[in-house]
mmCIF file of C-alpha atoms in Angstrom:
data_model
loop_
_atom_site.group_PDB
_atom_site.id
_atom_site.type_symbol
_atom_site.label_atom_id
_atom_site.label_comp_id
_atom_site.label_asym_id
_atom_site.label_seq_id
_atom_site.Cartn_x
_atom_site.Cartn_y
_atom_site.Cartn_z
ATOM 1 C CA UNK A 374 -5.473 -74.091 -44.559
ATOM 2 C CA UNK A 375 -3.730 -76.133 -41.887
ATOM 3 C CA UNK A 376 -1.940 -75.502 -38.636
ATOM 4 C CA UNK A 377 -0.003 -77.797 -36.333
ATOM 5 C CA UNK A 378 -2.252 -79.718 -33.930
ATOM 6 C CA UNK A 379 -5.365 -78.009 -35.396
ATOM 7 C CA UNK A 380 -6.539 -79.043 -38.892
ATOM 8 C CA UNK A 381 -7.978 -77.094 -40.628
ATOM 9 C CA UNK A 382 -7.379 -73.782 -38.858
ATOM 10 C CA UNK A 383 -9.772 -71.833 -41.117
ATOM 11 C CA UNK A 384 -12.475 -73.249 -43.373
ATOM 12 C CA UNK A 385 -14.737 -71.384 -45.787
ATOM 13 C CA UNK A 386 -18.163 -72.875 -46.401
ATOM 14 C CA UNK A 387 -20.150 -72.681 -49.649
ATOM 15 C CA UNK A 388 -22.272 -69.782 -48.347
ATOM 16 C CA UNK A 389 -19.146 -67.684 -47.764
ATOM 17 C CA UNK A 390 -19.014 -68.035 -44.014
ATOM 18 C CA UNK A 391 -15.639 -68.492 -42.319
ATOM 19 C CA UNK A 392 -15.128 -71.124 -39.634
ATOM 20 C CA UNK A 393 -12.222 -70.959 -37.165
ATOM 21 C CA UNK A 394 -11.137 -73.875 -35.028
ATOM 22 C CA UNK A 395 -9.963 -72.989 -31.543
ATOM 23 C CA UNK A 396 -9.149 -74.884 -28.390
ATOM 24 C CA UNK A 397 -12.603 -73.905 -27.133
ATOM 25 C CA UNK A 398 -14.508 -74.962 -30.218
ATOM 26 C CA UNK A 399 -15.594 -73.467 -33.549
ATOM 27 C CA UNK A 400 -16.052 -69.793 -34.274
ATOM 28 C CA UNK A 401 -18.175 -68.617 -37.197
ATOM 29 C CA UNK A 402 -17.735 -65.332 -39.027
ATOM 30 C CA UNK A 403 -20.144 -64.108 -41.718
ATOM 31 C CA UNK A 404 -18.453 -61.543 -44.012
ATOM 32 C CA UNK A 405 -21.794 -60.769 -45.712
ATOM 33 C CA UNK A 406 -23.194 -59.548 -42.429
ATOM 34 C CA UNK A 407 -20.188 -57.331 -41.771
ATOM 35 C CA UNK A 408 -20.307 -55.991 -45.323
ATOM 36 C CA UNK A 409 -23.748 -54.619 -44.520
ATOM 37 C CA UNK A 410 -22.217 -52.443 -41.820
ATOM 38 C CA UNK A 411 -22.784 -48.804 -42.581
ATOM 39 C CA UNK A 412 -22.303 -45.559 -40.749
ATOM 40 C CA UNK A 413 -19.579 -44.683 -38.301
ATOM 41 C CA UNK A 414 -18.839 -46.996 -35.414
ATOM 42 C CA UNK A 415 -18.772 -45.984 -31.776
ATOM 43 C CA UNK A 416 -15.154 -45.528 -30.637
ATOM 44 C CA UNK A 417 -13.597 -47.169 -27.598
ATOM 45 C CA UNK A 418 -11.019 -45.798 -25.166
ATOM 46 C CA UNK A 419 -8.917 -48.870 -24.497
ATOM 47 C CA UNK A 420 -6.174 -47.489 -22.213
ATOM 48 C CA UNK A 421 -4.753 -44.359 -20.651
ATOM 49 C CA UNK A 422 -1.175 -43.382 -19.817
ATOM 50 C CA UNK A 423 -0.721 -41.252 -16.706
ATOM 51 C CA UNK A 424 2.813 -39.882 -16.332
ATOM 52 C CA UNK A 425 4.119 -42.816 -18.390
ATOM 53 C CA UNK A 426 2.165 -45.520 -16.509
ATOM 54 C CA UNK A 427 -0.516 -47.440 -18.418
ATOM 55 C CA UNK A 428 -3.813 -47.733 -16.531
ATOM 56 C CA UNK A 429 -7.421 -48.595 -17.334
ATOM 57 C CA UNK A 430 -9.782 -45.704 -18.137
ATOM 58 C CA UNK A 431 -11.860 -46.490 -15.058
ATOM 59 C CA UNK A 432 -8.825 -46.145 -12.773
ATOM 60 C CA UNK A 433 -8.220 -42.433 -13.343
ATOM 61 C CA UNK A 434 -11.312 -41.110 -11.624
ATOM 62 C CA UNK A 435 -9.161 -39.239 -9.107
ATOM 63 C CA UNK A 436 -5.557 -38.460 -10.008
ATOM 64 C CA UNK A 437 -3.187 -37.370 -7.221
ATOM 65 C CA UNK A 438 -1.273 -34.064 -7.494
ATOM 66 C CA UNK A 439 1.517 -33.956 -10.070
ATOM 67 C CA UNK A 440 0.042 -36.520 -12.485
ATOM 68 C CA UNK A 441 -0.663 -33.882 -15.117
ATOM 69 C CA UNK A 442 0.673 -35.700 -18.205
ATOM 70 C CA UNK A 443 -2.132 -37.853 -19.635
ATOM 71 C CA UNK A 444 -2.344 -39.768 -22.942
ATOM 72 C CA UNK A 445 -5.569 -41.386 -24.189
ATOM 73 C CA UNK A 446 -5.471 -44.381 -26.577
ATOM 74 C CA UNK A 447 -8.670 -45.006 -28.525
ATOM 75 C CA UNK A 448 -9.919 -46.881 -31.590
ATOM 76 C CA UNK A 449 -13.098 -47.903 -33.450
ATOM 77 C CA UNK A 450 -14.383 -51.487 -33.349
ATOM 78 C CA UNK A 451 -14.742 -52.029 -37.082
ATOM 79 C CA UNK A 452 -13.301 -54.524 -39.535
ATOM 80 C CA UNK A 453 -14.266 -52.511 -42.607
ATOM 81 C CA UNK A 454 -11.319 -50.398 -43.716
ATOM 82 C CA UNK A 455 -10.104 -49.579 -40.195
ATOM 83 C CA UNK A 456 -7.254 -47.534 -41.629
ATOM 84 C CA UNK A 457 -9.789 -45.063 -43.089
ATOM 85 C CA UNK A 458 -11.500 -44.186 -39.833
ATOM 86 C CA UNK A 459 -10.962 -40.625 -38.638
ATOM 87 C CA UNK A 460 -11.398 -39.292 -35.114
ATOM 88 C CA UNK A 461 -12.269 -36.143 -33.238
ATOM 89 C CA UNK A 462 -11.705 -35.592 -29.551
ATOM 90 C CA UNK A 463 -12.104 -32.911 -26.913
ATOM 91 C CA UNK A 464 -11.113 -32.624 -23.268
ATOM 92 C CA UNK A 465 -13.919 -30.704 -21.579
ATOM 93 C CA UNK A 466 -12.518 -28.375 -18.976
ATOM 94 C CA UNK A 467 -9.393 -27.769 -21.100
ATOM 95 C CA UNK A 468 -10.201 -27.708 -24.831
ATOM 96 C CA UNK A 469 -12.657 -25.159 -26.170
ATOM 97 C CA UNK A 470 -13.367 -26.905 -29.519
ATOM 98 C CA UNK A 471 -13.205 -30.384 -31.021
ATOM 99 C CA UNK A 472 -9.763 -31.395 -32.289
ATOM 100 C CA UNK A 473 -9.509 -33.240 -35.613
ATOM 101 C CA UNK A 474 -7.024 -36.062 -35.008
ATOM 102 C CA UNK A 475 -7.314 -37.666 -38.464
ATOM 103 C CA UNK A 476 -6.340 -41.335 -38.299
ATOM 104 C CA UNK A 477 -4.262 -40.810 -35.175
ATOM 105 C CA UNK A 478 -5.482 -42.897 -32.259
ATOM 106 C CA UNK A 479 -3.803 -41.021 -29.416
ATOM 107 C CA UNK A 480 -4.488 -37.754 -27.623
ATOM 108 C CA UNK A 481 -1.692 -36.132 -25.612
ATOM 109 C CA UNK A 482 -2.112 -33.646 -22.772
ATOM 110 C CA UNK A 483 0.807 -32.267 -20.759
ATOM 111 C CA UNK A 484 0.962 -29.971 -17.742
ATOM 112 C CA UNK A 485 -2.770 -30.103 -17.087
ATOM 113 C CA UNK A 486 -3.881 -27.744 -14.323
ATOM 114 C CA UNK A 487 -5.897 -29.166 -11.406
ATOM 115 C CA UNK A 488 -9.597 -29.499 -12.105
ATOM 116 C CA UNK A 489 -12.492 -31.650 -13.313
ATOM 117 C CA UNK A 490 -12.254 -33.084 -16.853
ATOM 118 C CA UNK A 491 -14.162 -35.242 -19.321
ATOM 119 C CA UNK A 492 -12.399 -36.721 -22.374
ATOM 120 C CA UNK A 493 -14.618 -37.460 -25.389
ATOM 121 C CA UNK A 494 -13.792 -39.046 -28.738
ATOM 122 C CA UNK A 495 -15.980 -39.776 -31.795
ATOM 123 C CA UNK A 496 -15.255 -41.850 -34.912
ATOM 124 C CA UNK A 497 -15.956 -40.544 -38.415
ATOM 125 C CA UNK A 498 -16.083 -42.144 -41.870
ATOM 126 C CA UNK A 499 -15.508 -38.692 -43.356
ATOM 127 C CA UNK A 500 -15.079 -35.139 -42.203
ATOM 128 C CA UNK A 501 -18.847 -34.795 -41.803
ATOM 129 C CA UNK A 502 -20.175 -38.335 -41.184
ATOM 130 C CA UNK A 503 -19.429 -38.961 -37.505
ATOM 131 C CA UNK A 504 -20.999 -41.246 -34.949
ATOM 132 C CA UNK A 505 -23.670 -39.724 -32.745
ATOM 133 C CA UNK A 506 -22.363 -41.510 -29.673
ATOM 134 C CA UNK A 507 -18.930 -40.874 -28.255
ATOM 135 C CA UNK A 508 -16.645 -42.701 -25.882
ATOM 136 C CA UNK A 509 -15.821 -40.697 -22.790
ATOM 137 C CA UNK A 510 -14.060 -40.899 -19.467
ATOM 138 C CA UNK A 511 -14.316 -38.511 -16.520
ATOM 139 C CA UNK A 512 -11.486 -37.768 -14.126
ATOM 140 C CA UNK A 513 -10.227 -35.112 -11.765
ATOM 141 C CA UNK A 514 -6.699 -33.896 -11.029
ATOM 142 C CA UNK A 515 -6.067 -32.922 -7.409
ATOM 143 C CA UNK A 516 -4.028 -29.744 -6.778
ATOM 144 C CA UNK A 517 -0.826 -29.384 -4.807
ATOM 145 C CA UNK A 518 -1.175 -27.501 -1.521
ATOM 146 C CA UNK A 519 0.182 -24.363 -3.200
ATOM 147 C CA UNK A 520 -2.376 -24.645 -6.029
ATOM 148 C CA UNK A 521 -5.440 -24.246 -3.800
ATOM 149 C CA UNK A 522 -7.551 -21.105 -4.136
ATOM 150 C CA UNK A 523 -6.669 -19.988 -0.605
ATOM 151 C CA UNK A 524 -2.878 -20.067 -1.202
ATOM 152 C CA UNK A 525 -2.509 -16.705 -2.996
ATOM 153 C CA UNK A 526 -4.710 -14.751 -0.523
ATOM 154 C CA UNK A 527 -2.786 -16.389 2.324
ATOM 155 C CA UNK A 528 0.504 -15.268 0.766
ATOM 156 C CA UNK A 529 -0.820 -11.723 0.350
ATOM 157 C CA UNK A 530 -1.990 -11.707 3.978
ATOM 158 C CA UNK A 531 1.356 -13.057 5.173
ATOM 159 C CA UNK A 532 3.271 -10.394 3.223
ATOM 160 C CA UNK A 533 0.942 -7.701 4.589
ATOM 161 C CA UNK A 534 1.515 -8.932 8.158
ATOM 162 C CA UNK A 535 5.284 -8.966 7.611
ATOM 163 C CA UNK A 536 5.207 -5.403 6.248
ATOM 164 C CA UNK A 537 2.996 -4.263 9.131
ATOM 165 C CA UNK A 538 5.293 -5.930 11.661
ATOM 166 C CA UNK A 539 8.373 -4.355 10.065
ATOM 167 C CA UNK A 540 6.633 -0.951 10.130
ATOM 168 C CA UNK A 541 5.768 -1.339 13.818
ATOM 169 C CA UNK A 542 9.329 -2.357 14.659
ATOM 170 C CA UNK A 543 10.754 0.589 12.703
ATOM 171 C CA UNK A 544 8.302 2.965 14.400
ATOM 172 C CA UNK A 545 9.288 1.637 17.820
ATOM 173 C CA UNK A 546 12.978 2.022 16.967
ATOM 174 C CA UNK A 547 12.438 5.632 15.814
ATOM 175 C CA UNK A 548 10.487 6.420 18.997
ATOM 176 C CA UNK A 549 13.333 5.015 21.078
ATOM 177 C CA UNK A 550 15.884 7.081 19.127
ATOM 178 C CA UNK A 551 13.806 10.247 19.592
ATOM 179 C CA UNK A 552 13.549 9.601 23.336
ATOM 180 C CA UNK A 553 17.323 9.132 23.525
ATOM 181 C CA UNK A 554 17.934 12.404 21.632
ATOM 182 C CA UNK A 555 15.452 14.326 23.775
ATOM 183 C CA UNK A 556 16.967 12.916 26.962
ATOM 184 C CA UNK A 557 20.454 13.853 25.832
ATOM 185 C CA UNK A 558 19.357 17.382 24.986
ATOM 186 C CA UNK A 559 17.662 17.759 28.369
ATOM 187 C CA UNK A 560 20.820 16.588 30.099
ATOM 188 C CA UNK A 561 22.933 19.082 28.170
ATOM 189 C CA UNK A 562 20.429 21.856 28.937
ATOM 190 C CA UNK A 563 20.526 21.050 32.649
ATOM 191 C CA UNK A 564 24.308 21.056 32.648
ATOM 192 C CA UNK A 565 24.375 24.399 30.839
ATOM 193 C CA UNK A 566 21.762 25.780 33.221
ATOM 194 C CA UNK A 567 23.738 24.714 36.271
ATOM 195 C CA UNK A 568 26.924 26.110 34.765
ATOM 196 C CA UNK A 569 25.277 29.488 34.062
ATOM 197 C CA UNK A 570 23.877 29.654 37.588
ATOM 198 C CA UNK A 571 27.273 28.906 39.058
ATOM 199 C CA UNK A 572 28.878 31.527 36.805
ATOM 200 C CA UNK A 573 26.307 34.192 37.747
ATOM 201 C CA UNK A 574 26.795 33.349 41.430
ATOM 202 C CA UNK A 575 30.560 33.741 41.142
ATOM 203 C CA UNK A 576 30.271 37.024 39.262
ATOM 204 C CA UNK A 577 27.795 38.383 41.843
ATOM 205 C CA UNK A 578 30.120 37.500 44.721
ATOM 206 C CA UNK A 579 33.051 39.126 42.959
ATOM 207 C CA UNK A 580 31.003 42.253 42.363
ATOM 208 C CA UNK A 581 30.043 42.323 46.044
ATOM 209 C CA UNK A 582 33.690 42.013 46.992
ATOM 210 C CA UNK A 583 34.555 44.807 44.571
ATOM 211 C CA UNK A 584 31.785 47.012 46.024
ATOM 212 C CA UNK A 585 33.353 46.757 49.469
ATOM 213 C CA UNK A 586 36.619 48.167 48.192
ATOM 214 C CA UNK A 587 35.146 51.201 46.501
ATOM 215 C CA UNK A 588 35.518 54.440 48.465
ATOM 216 C CA UNK A 589 33.309 56.575 46.281
ATOM 217 C CA UNK A 590 29.741 56.314 47.572
ATOM 218 C CA UNK A 591 28.102 57.006 44.218
ATOM 219 C CA UNK A 592 30.134 54.322 42.507
ATOM 220 C CA UNK A 593 29.428 51.907 45.338
ATOM 221 C CA UNK A 594 25.690 52.597 45.106
ATOM 222 C CA UNK A 595 25.692 52.116 41.309
ATOM 223 C CA UNK A 596 27.563 48.858 41.628
ATOM 224 C CA UNK A 597 25.162 47.790 44.371
ATOM 225 C CA UNK A 598 22.215 48.257 42.007
ATOM 226 C CA UNK A 599 23.983 46.135 39.399
ATOM 227 C CA UNK A 600 24.608 43.440 41.994
ATOM 228 C CA UNK A 601 20.956 43.550 43.072
ATOM 229 C CA UNK A 602 19.733 43.211 39.485
ATOM 230 C CA UNK A 603 22.096 40.281 38.933
ATOM 231 C CA UNK A 604 20.851 38.675 42.138
ATOM 232 C CA UNK A 605 17.231 39.087 41.090
ATOM 233 C CA UNK A 606 17.950 37.487 37.713
ATOM 234 C CA UNK A 607 19.803 34.664 39.428
ATOM 235 C CA UNK A 608 16.922 34.045 41.849
ATOM 236 C CA UNK A 609 14.419 34.042 38.965
ATOM 237 C CA UNK A 610 16.543 31.558 37.053
ATOM 238 C CA UNK A 611 16.850 29.279 40.051
ATOM 239 C CA UNK A 612 13.095 29.440 40.615
ATOM 240 C CA UNK A 613 12.389 28.393 36.985
ATOM 241 C CA UNK A 614 14.876 25.550 37.258
ATOM 242 C CA UNK A 615 13.056 24.132 40.272
ATOM 243 C CA UNK A 616 9.699 24.427 38.468
#
């Protein structure tokens, strides 16, 4: 085979080895050696997408808050029937069992909660013949301030303090209303008391004036007793008012 500026590009020797000419020299490939390859190959995680941005697996050790959409791209380094390789993966801290991905070479995770994770993937030649070693990458997703463990108890405490404050304010308002009602009733009672005293005083004076006009001694004496009883009641009432 030939290629512009490089002739030949690929050359096969009598022993079956392939030779490639490059700008840095010759490369040799022995198909017989690769044909002896057996057993599943160890997979490789070649890149990771975090919220649509492609990064290296070693650059996701600590993800900032909000970067909860993660896609892992992986493969197996094998030249023997690469289309037949099957994969299993699991995200420790999120998945509870291994997920059979078939020939798919991507793992998608969306809306991951904050936490510590480890993504693992193994390559399989069949459903049962899988590599003992797996490719893995560890990372952590930091929480937003409202996703911390203290946020919910703080909200409960804040609501409790608000309710307690509202209760205290309502209790103070009710106490003030009761004091206003009691004060108003006392004022009305005092006014009624003063009015009754004034009325009794006026009636007593009128009875005294009437007693002076009576000519009958018995009637005058009877009215005098009534006036004395009214005076005693009035004096007792005045004394209680001062107390």
